PDB file of C-alpha atoms in Angstrom:
ATOM      1  CA  UNK A   1       0.000   0.000   0.000  1.00 82.00           C
ATOM      2  CA  UNK A   2       1.330   3.434  -0.862  1.00 92.00           C
ATOM      3  CA  UNK A   3       2.050   6.107   1.753  1.00 96.00           C
ATOM      4  CA  UNK A   4      -0.624   8.567   2.796  1.00 98.00           C
ATOM      5  CA  UNK A   5      -0.262  12.285   2.184  1.00 98.00           C
ATOM      6  CA  UNK A   6       0.549  12.733   5.880  1.00 98.00           C
ATOM      7  CA  UNK A   7       3.305  10.110   5.730  1.00 98.00           C
ATOM      8  CA  UNK A   8       4.864  11.637   2.617  1.00 98.00           C
ATOM      9  CA  UNK A   9       4.691  15.097   4.228  1.00 98.00           C
ATOM     10  CA  UNK A  10       6.315  13.888   7.456  1.00 98.00           C
ATOM     11  CA  UNK A  11       9.127  12.166   5.564  1.00 97.00           C
ATOM     12  CA  UNK A  12       9.744  15.205   3.352  1.00 97.00           C
ATOM     13  CA  UNK A  13      10.000  17.452   6.398  1.00 96.00           C
ATOM     14  CA  UNK A  14      12.310  15.000   8.121  1.00 96.00           C
ATOM     15  CA  UNK A  15      14.669  15.001   5.123  1.00 94.00           C
ATOM     16  CA  UNK A  16      14.523  18.794   4.761  1.00 91.00           C
ATOM     17  CA  UNK A  17      15.287  19.377   8.433  1.00 90.00           C
ATOM     18  CA  UNK A  18      18.458  17.378   7.916  1.00 90.00           C
ATOM     19  CA  UNK A  19      19.290  19.278   4.737  1.00 85.00           C
ATOM     20  CA  UNK A  20      18.895  16.065   2.713  1.00 89.00           C
ATOM     21  CA  UNK A  21      17.092  17.603  -0.248  1.00 86.00           C
ATOM     22  CA  UNK A  22      18.470  15.184  -2.812  1.00 86.00           C
ATOM     23  CA  UNK A  23      17.538  12.169  -0.690  1.00 91.00           C
ATOM     24  CA  UNK A  24      14.035  13.609  -0.293  1.00 93.00           C
ATOM     25  CA  UNK A  25      13.642  13.723  -4.064  1.00 92.00           C
ATOM     26  CA  UNK A  26      14.996  10.226  -4.576  1.00 92.00           C
ATOM     27  CA  UNK A  27      12.723   8.731  -1.933  1.00 95.00           C
ATOM     28  CA  UNK A  28       9.536  10.682  -2.382  1.00 97.00           C
ATOM     29  CA  UNK A  29       9.215  12.099  -5.898  1.00 97.00           C
ATOM     30  CA  UNK A  30       7.404  10.555  -8.812  1.00 97.00           C
ATOM     31  CA  UNK A  31       9.452  10.177 -12.026  1.00 96.00           C
ATOM     32  CA  UNK A  32       6.854  12.547 -13.503  1.00 97.00           C
ATOM     33  CA  UNK A  33       7.346  15.255 -10.845  1.00 97.00           C
ATOM     34  CA  UNK A  34       6.511  18.797 -11.934  1.00 97.00           C
ATOM     35  CA  UNK A  35       8.170  21.581  -9.931  1.00 97.00           C
ATOM     36  CA  UNK A  36       7.072  25.202 -10.288  1.00 97.00           C
ATOM     37  CA  UNK A  37       8.878  28.372  -9.200  1.00 94.00           C
ATOM     38  CA  UNK A  38       7.254  31.820  -9.002  1.00 93.00           C
ATOM     39  CA  UNK A  39       9.770  33.253 -11.469  1.00 90.00           C
ATOM     40  CA  UNK A  40      11.561  31.839 -14.484  1.00 87.00           C
ATOM     41  CA  UNK A  41      15.336  32.148 -14.636  1.00 78.00           C
ATOM     42  CA  UNK A  42      16.489  33.898 -17.822  1.00 79.00           C
ATOM     43  CA  UNK A  43      15.956  31.588 -20.791  1.00 81.00           C
ATOM     44  CA  UNK A  44      14.217  28.989 -18.634  1.00 83.00           C
ATOM     45  CA  UNK A  45      10.698  27.985 -17.705  1.00 89.00           C
ATOM     46  CA  UNK A  46       8.952  28.385 -14.369  1.00 95.00           C
ATOM     47  CA  UNK A  47       8.226  24.660 -14.611  1.00 96.00           C
ATOM     48  CA  UNK A  48      10.720  21.805 -14.339  1.00 95.00           C
ATOM     49  CA  UNK A  49       9.245  18.532 -15.602  1.00 96.00           C
ATOM     50  CA  UNK A  50      10.515  15.098 -14.727  1.00 96.00           C
ATOM     51  CA  UNK A  51      12.993  13.804 -12.182  1.00 95.00           C
ATOM     52  CA  UNK A  52      16.058  14.714 -14.232  1.00 95.00           C
ATOM     53  CA  UNK A  53      15.087  18.376 -14.655  1.00 94.00           C
ATOM     54  CA  UNK A  54      14.073  18.697 -11.015  1.00 94.00           C
ATOM     55  CA  UNK A  55      17.331  17.110  -9.862  1.00 93.00           C
ATOM     56  CA  UNK A  56      19.290  19.544 -12.042  1.00 92.00           C
ATOM     57  CA  UNK A  57      17.444  22.492 -10.505  1.00 90.00           C
ATOM     58  CA  UNK A  58      18.152  21.205  -7.002  1.00 89.00           C
ATOM     59  CA  UNK A  59      21.803  20.577  -7.813  1.00 90.00           C
ATOM     60  CA  UNK A  60      22.218  24.135  -9.100  1.00 90.00           C
ATOM     61  CA  UNK A  61      20.614  25.487  -5.934  1.00 90.00           C
ATOM     62  CA  UNK A  62      22.781  23.432  -3.565  1.00 90.00           C
ATOM     63  CA  UNK A  63      25.967  24.328  -5.447  1.00 93.00           C
ATOM     64  CA  UNK A  64      25.177  28.048  -5.405  1.00 94.00           C
ATOM     65  CA  UNK A  65      23.944  28.523  -1.842  1.00 94.00           C
ATOM     66  CA  UNK A  66      25.487  28.059   1.549  1.00 95.00           C
ATOM     67  CA  UNK A  67      22.817  27.313   4.162  1.00 93.00           C
ATOM     68  CA  UNK A  68      23.642  28.812   7.568  1.00 95.00           C
ATOM     69  CA  UNK A  69      20.428  27.717   9.254  1.00 94.00           C
ATOM     70  CA  UNK A  70      16.933  26.671   8.352  1.00 93.00           C
ATOM     71  CA  UNK A  71      13.563  26.014   9.904  1.00 95.00           C
ATOM     72  CA  UNK A  72      10.679  23.971   8.548  1.00 96.00           C
ATOM     73  CA  UNK A  73       7.111  24.396   9.788  1.00 97.00           C
ATOM     74  CA  UNK A  74       4.093  22.285   9.060  1.00 97.00           C
ATOM     75  CA  UNK A  75       2.715  20.307   7.408  1.00 98.00           C
ATOM     76  CA  UNK A  76      -0.866  21.281   6.837  1.00 98.00           C
ATOM     77  CA  UNK A  77      -2.473  18.290   5.109  1.00 98.00           C
ATOM     78  CA  UNK A  78      -5.731  18.237   3.124  1.00 98.00           C
ATOM     79  CA  UNK A  79      -6.561  15.204   0.991  1.00 97.00           C
ATOM     80  CA  UNK A  80      -3.758  14.800  -1.580  1.00 97.00           C
ATOM     81  CA  UNK A  81      -2.275  18.241  -0.778  1.00 98.00           C
ATOM     82  CA  UNK A  82       0.107  19.424   1.869  1.00 98.00           C
ATOM     83  CA  UNK A  83       1.932  22.683   2.585  1.00 98.00           C
ATOM     84  CA  UNK A  84       5.169  23.438   4.378  1.00 98.00           C
ATOM     85  CA  UNK A  85       6.849  26.703   5.329  1.00 98.00           C
ATOM     86  CA  UNK A  86      10.600  27.022   4.886  1.00 96.00           C
ATOM     87  CA  UNK A  87      12.797  29.732   6.320  1.00 96.00           C
ATOM     88  CA  UNK A  88      16.421  29.727   5.261  1.00 95.00           C
ATOM     89  CA  UNK A  89      19.372  31.888   6.177  1.00 96.00           C
ATOM     90  CA  UNK A  90      21.590  31.485   3.119  1.00 96.00           C
ATOM     91  CA  UNK A  91      24.446  33.036   1.208  1.00 97.00           C
ATOM     92  CA  UNK A  92      24.124  33.147  -2.564  1.00 96.00           C
ATOM     93  CA  UNK A  93      27.727  32.238  -3.279  1.00 97.00           C
ATOM     94  CA  UNK A  94      28.238  33.809  -6.745  1.00 96.00           C
ATOM     95  CA  UNK A  95      27.479  37.253  -5.232  1.00 96.00           C
ATOM     96  CA  UNK A  96      28.554  36.502  -1.652  1.00 97.00           C
ATOM     97  CA  UNK A  97      25.154  37.897  -0.677  1.00 97.00           C
ATOM     98  CA  UNK A  98      23.549  36.668   2.541  1.00 97.00           C
ATOM     99  CA  UNK A  99      19.776  36.859   2.962  1.00 96.00           C
ATOM    100  CA  UNK A 100      16.802  35.225   4.632  1.00 96.00           C
ATOM    101  CA  UNK A 101      14.273  33.546   2.398  1.00 95.00           C
ATOM    102  CA  UNK A 102      10.826  32.463   3.450  1.00 97.00           C
ATOM    103  CA  UNK A 103       8.665  30.340   1.239  1.00 97.00           C
ATOM    104  CA  UNK A 104       5.577  28.190   1.161  1.00 98.00           C
ATOM    105  CA  UNK A 105       5.877  24.828  -0.575  1.00 98.00           C
ATOM    106  CA  UNK A 106       2.616  23.320  -1.815  1.00 98.00           C
ATOM    107  CA  UNK A 107       2.749  19.632  -2.715  1.00 98.00           C
ATOM    108  CA  UNK A 108       0.377  17.155  -4.347  1.00 98.00           C
ATOM    109  CA  UNK A 109       0.697  13.435  -3.676  1.00 98.00           C
ATOM    110  CA  UNK A 110      -0.527  10.532  -5.822  1.00 98.00           C
ATOM    111  CA  UNK A 111       0.121   6.843  -5.148  1.00 97.00           C
ATOM    112  CA  UNK A 112       2.451   7.741  -2.280  1.00 97.00           C
ATOM    113  CA  UNK A 113       4.725   9.999  -4.360  1.00 98.00           C
ATOM    114  CA  UNK A 114       4.986  13.770  -4.822  1.00 98.00           C
ATOM    115  CA  UNK A 115       3.735  14.488  -8.354  1.00 98.00           C
ATOM    116  CA  UNK A 116       3.580  18.307  -8.188  1.00 98.00           C
ATOM    117  CA  UNK A 117       5.217  20.984  -6.073  1.00 97.00           C
ATOM    118  CA  UNK A 118       4.973  24.742  -6.279  1.00 97.00           C
ATOM    119  CA  UNK A 119       6.889  27.341  -4.304  1.00 97.00           C
ATOM    120  CA  UNK A 120       5.528  30.716  -3.277  1.00 97.00           C
ATOM    121  CA  UNK A 121       7.835  33.549  -2.282  1.00 95.00           C
ATOM    122  CA  UNK A 122       8.637  37.091  -3.259  1.00 91.00           C
ATOM    123  CA  UNK A 123      12.073  38.457  -4.111  1.00 77.00           C
TER     124      UNK A 123
ATOM    125  CA  UNK B   1       0.322  51.300   8.591  1.00 82.00           C
ATOM    126  CA  UNK B   2      -1.243  48.294   6.923  1.00 92.00           C
ATOM    127  CA  UNK B   3      -1.548  44.923   8.620  1.00 96.00           C
ATOM    128  CA  UNK B   4       1.206  42.337   8.293  1.00 98.00           C
ATOM    129  CA  UNK B   5       0.624  39.003   6.589  1.00 98.00           C
ATOM    130  CA  UNK B   6       0.516  37.364  10.017  1.00 98.00           C
ATOM    131  CA  UNK B   7      -2.142  39.802  11.253  1.00 98.00           C
ATOM    132  CA  UNK B   8      -4.307  39.311   8.162  1.00 98.00           C
ATOM    133  CA  UNK B   9      -3.952  35.525   8.508  1.00 98.00           C
ATOM    134  CA  UNK B  10      -4.881  35.575  12.193  1.00 98.00           C
ATOM    135  CA  UNK B  11      -7.954  37.713  11.527  1.00 97.00           C
ATOM    136  CA  UNK B  12      -9.067  35.550   8.608  1.00 97.00           C
ATOM    137  CA  UNK B  13      -8.816  32.428  10.747  1.00 96.00           C
ATOM    138  CA  UNK B  14     -10.680  34.109  13.571  1.00 96.00           C
ATOM    139  CA  UNK B  15     -13.567  35.005  11.234  1.00 94.00           C
ATOM    140  CA  UNK B  16     -13.600  31.533   9.641  1.00 91.00           C
ATOM    141  CA  UNK B  17     -13.682  29.762  13.009  1.00 90.00           C
ATOM    142  CA  UNK B  18     -16.828  31.719  13.780  1.00 89.00           C
ATOM    143  CA  UNK B  19     -18.313  30.926  10.356  1.00 85.00           C
ATOM    144  CA  UNK B  20     -18.188  34.626   9.460  1.00 88.00           C
ATOM    145  CA  UNK B  21     -17.034  34.194   5.874  1.00 85.00           C
ATOM    146  CA  UNK B  22     -18.799  37.262   4.525  1.00 86.00           C
ATOM    147  CA  UNK B  23     -17.393  39.455   7.305  1.00 91.00           C
ATOM    148  CA  UNK B  24     -13.917  38.093   6.540  1.00 93.00           C
ATOM    149  CA  UNK B  25     -14.251  39.215   2.951  1.00 92.00           C
ATOM    150  CA  UNK B  26     -15.575  42.637   3.861  1.00 92.00           C
ATOM    151  CA  UNK B  27     -12.800  43.281   6.362  1.00 95.00           C
ATOM    152  CA  UNK B  28      -9.803  41.678   4.709  1.00 97.00           C
ATOM    153  CA  UNK B  29     -10.211  41.478   0.927  1.00 97.00           C
ATOM    154  CA  UNK B  30      -8.928  43.949  -1.600  1.00 97.00           C
ATOM    155  CA  UNK B  31     -11.538  45.269  -4.079  1.00 96.00           C
ATOM    156  CA  UNK B  32      -9.329  43.592  -6.701  1.00 97.00           C
ATOM    157  CA  UNK B  33      -9.386  40.168  -5.010  1.00 97.00           C
ATOM    158  CA  UNK B  34      -8.899  37.190  -7.336  1.00 97.00           C
ATOM    159  CA  UNK B  35     -10.232  33.856  -6.069  1.00 97.00           C
ATOM    160  CA  UNK B  36      -9.333  30.577  -7.779  1.00 97.00           C
ATOM    161  CA  UNK B  37     -10.999  27.165  -7.459  1.00 94.00           C
ATOM    162  CA  UNK B  38      -9.480  23.893  -8.689  1.00 93.00           C
ATOM    163  CA  UNK B  39     -12.449  23.265 -10.965  1.00 90.00           C
ATOM    164  CA  UNK B  40     -14.730  25.510 -12.979  1.00 87.00           C
ATOM    165  CA  UNK B  41     -18.470  25.134 -12.502  1.00 78.00           C
ATOM    166  CA  UNK B  42     -20.261  24.477 -15.813  1.00 79.00           C
ATOM    167  CA  UNK B  43     -20.206  27.613 -17.923  1.00 81.00           C
ATOM    168  CA  UNK B  44     -18.029  29.441 -15.416  1.00 82.00           C
ATOM    169  CA  UNK B  45     -14.372  30.217 -14.879  1.00 89.00           C
ATOM    170  CA  UNK B  46     -12.028  28.818 -12.232  1.00 95.00           C
ATOM    171  CA  UNK B  47     -11.265  32.445 -11.399  1.00 96.00           C
ATOM    172  CA  UNK B  48     -13.557  34.988  -9.763  1.00 95.00           C
ATOM    173  CA  UNK B  49     -12.255  38.524 -10.148  1.00 96.00           C
ATOM    174  CA  UNK B  50     -13.237  41.453  -7.987  1.00 96.00           C
ATOM    175  CA  UNK B  51     -15.153  41.779  -4.737  1.00 95.00           C
ATOM    176  CA  UNK B  52     -18.580  41.468  -6.357  1.00 95.00           C
ATOM    177  CA  UNK B  53     -17.798  38.178  -8.122  1.00 94.00           C
ATOM    178  CA  UNK B  54     -16.133  36.723  -5.027  1.00 94.00           C
ATOM    179  CA  UNK B  55     -19.072  37.753  -2.831  1.00 93.00           C
ATOM    180  CA  UNK B  56     -21.477  36.087  -5.287  1.00 92.00           C
ATOM    181  CA  UNK B  57     -19.469  32.851  -5.157  1.00 90.00           C
ATOM    182  CA  UNK B  58     -19.459  32.923  -1.357  1.00 89.00           C
ATOM    183  CA  UNK B  59     -23.181  33.657  -1.213  1.00 90.00           C
ATOM    184  CA  UNK B  60     -23.935  30.690  -3.503  1.00 90.00           C
ATOM    185  CA  UNK B  61     -21.801  28.446  -1.286  1.00 90.00           C
ATOM    186  CA  UNK B  62     -23.428  29.562   1.969  1.00 90.00           C
ATOM    187  CA  UNK B  63     -26.931  29.211   0.529  1.00 93.00           C
ATOM    188  CA  UNK B  64     -26.271  25.705  -0.772  1.00 94.00           C
ATOM    189  CA  UNK B  65     -24.402  24.153   2.158  1.00 94.00           C
ATOM    190  CA  UNK B  66     -25.279  23.446   5.741  1.00 95.00           C
ATOM    191  CA  UNK B  67     -22.138  23.397   7.903  1.00 93.00           C
ATOM    192  CA  UNK B  68     -22.344  20.853  10.738  1.00 95.00           C
ATOM    193  CA  UNK B  69     -18.839  21.453  12.050  1.00 94.00           C
ATOM    194  CA  UNK B  70     -15.544  22.853  10.894  1.00 93.00           C
ATOM    195  CA  UNK B  71     -11.926  23.079  11.907  1.00 95.00           C
ATOM    196  CA  UNK B  72      -9.289  25.541  10.763  1.00 96.00           C
ATOM    197  CA  UNK B  73      -5.555  24.856  11.101  1.00 97.00           C
ATOM    198  CA  UNK B  74      -2.678  27.204  10.543  1.00 96.00           C
ATOM    199  CA  UNK B  75      -1.574  29.631   9.394  1.00 98.00           C
ATOM    200  CA  UNK B  76       1.810  29.017   7.870  1.00 98.00           C
ATOM    201  CA  UNK B  77       3.161  32.466   6.938  1.00 98.00           C
ATOM    202  CA  UNK B  78       5.987  33.244   4.503  1.00 98.00           C
ATOM    203  CA  UNK B  79       6.490  36.817   3.349  1.00 97.00           C
ATOM    204  CA  UNK B  80       3.268  37.961   1.629  1.00 97.00           C
ATOM    205  CA  UNK B  81       1.851  34.393   1.536  1.00 98.00           C
ATOM    206  CA  UNK B  82      -0.031  32.343   4.053  1.00 98.00           C
ATOM    207  CA  UNK B  83      -1.781  28.979   4.002  1.00 98.00           C
ATOM    208  CA  UNK B  84      -4.645  27.575   6.032  1.00 98.00           C
ATOM    209  CA  UNK B  85      -6.223  24.136   6.180  1.00 98.00           C
ATOM    210  CA  UNK B  86      -9.991  23.852   6.375  1.00 96.00           C
ATOM    211  CA  UNK B  87     -11.963  20.748   7.244  1.00 96.00           C
ATOM    212  CA  UNK B  88     -15.712  20.962   6.944  1.00 94.00           C
ATOM    213  CA  UNK B  89     -18.514  18.534   7.655  1.00 96.00           C
ATOM    214  CA  UNK B  90     -21.250  19.814   5.363  1.00 96.00           C
ATOM    215  CA  UNK B  91     -24.466  18.875   3.624  1.00 97.00           C
ATOM    216  CA  UNK B  92     -24.859  19.997   0.018  1.00 96.00           C
ATOM    217  CA  UNK B  93     -28.495  20.971   0.321  1.00 97.00           C
ATOM    218  CA  UNK B  94     -29.682  20.577  -3.303  1.00 96.00           C
ATOM    219  CA  UNK B  95     -28.768  16.860  -3.159  1.00 96.00           C
ATOM    220  CA  UNK B  96     -29.150  16.387   0.609  1.00 97.00           C
ATOM    221  CA  UNK B  97     -25.652  14.867   0.439  1.00 97.00           C
ATOM    222  CA  UNK B  98     -23.430  15.046   3.529  1.00 97.00           C
ATOM    223  CA  UNK B  99     -19.664  14.853   3.147  1.00 96.00           C
ATOM    224  CA  UNK B 100     -16.377  15.968   4.659  1.00 96.00           C
ATOM    225  CA  UNK B 101     -14.280  18.357   2.653  1.00 95.00           C
ATOM    226  CA  UNK B 102     -10.658  19.159   3.318  1.00 97.00           C
ATOM    227  CA  UNK B 103      -8.893  21.945   1.547  1.00 97.00           C
ATOM    228  CA  UNK B 104      -5.811  24.112   1.588  1.00 98.00           C
ATOM    229  CA  UNK B 105      -6.325  27.842   1.117  1.00 98.00           C
ATOM    230  CA  UNK B 106      -3.308  29.771  -0.152  1.00 98.00           C
ATOM    231  CA  UNK B 107      -3.490  33.548   0.233  1.00 98.00           C
ATOM    232  CA  UNK B 108      -1.400  36.484  -0.919  1.00 98.00           C
ATOM    233  CA  UNK B 109      -1.465  39.782   0.961  1.00 98.00           C
ATOM    234  CA  UNK B 110      -0.573  43.254  -0.326  1.00 98.00           C
ATOM    235  CA  UNK B 111      -0.976  46.506   1.615  1.00 97.00           C
ATOM    236  CA  UNK B 112      -2.748  44.667   4.424  1.00 97.00           C
ATOM    237  CA  UNK B 113      -5.441  43.107   2.202  1.00 98.00           C
ATOM    238  CA  UNK B 114      -5.902  39.694   0.594  1.00 98.00           C
ATOM    239  CA  UNK B 115      -5.363  40.192  -3.147  1.00 98.00           C
ATOM    240  CA  UNK B 116      -5.293  36.535  -4.258  1.00 98.00           C
ATOM    241  CA  UNK B 117      -6.589  33.273  -2.854  1.00 97.00           C
ATOM    242  CA  UNK B 118      -6.505  29.790  -4.303  1.00 97.00           C
ATOM    243  CA  UNK B 119      -8.101  26.633  -2.950  1.00 97.00           C
ATOM    244  CA  UNK B 120      -6.671  23.154  -3.354  1.00 97.00           C
ATOM    245  CA  UNK B 121      -8.847  20.083  -2.905  1.00 95.00           C
ATOM    246  CA  UNK B 122      -9.920  17.015  -4.807  1.00 91.00           C
ATOM    247  CA  UNK B 123     -13.482  15.871  -5.402  1.00 77.00           C
TER     248      UNK B 123
END
């Protein structure tokens, strides 16, 4: 039997609290994952489709940010959806610029895997 | 000075816990509110734009549902965004059909007012 939304949410948060973002993806994401950002990077789409594209986005992020501290709040769970709040104190390494980012992650689960995620934040 | 996201979220939840959905809209929504449902009703749009359209949608909902009990969880707040989880035990009066609905509400605040809301649930 596949995991419930609550179980997927709890595992995702557990991984994120340990900074294990790549492991979270490997364990919990559907091969058909769609990941949506509020803004498109120049020449790119707001949407990353499929495990390979989402992994590449995550890899870029990890390589370009140093995380000083982070907090994860939630989840709120409703049917196949759950939301999490992230707060990160990071340095964007290419510019040596340190800032705090807060974002809401909204996830949809099907058959025990995350099939869609969207992040909400302002710059 | 306009209310913070946290203050708007706390007030919205307070109104919703008392079943005062119309009062919540009057007090907290921008005249330019955009409200998005996951599905469009036949012949309608997923999006309601402006206070009048959003009020009409709310009025239809209140007139067609009897609420037996409800819970509200949250908020999670991140910058201008906040999320809330609603769980409602309701009867859809036209069909005399009782069911539990769970949904995530995702809100965006600007200048102390809700300017965008989107609801996430499955049928």
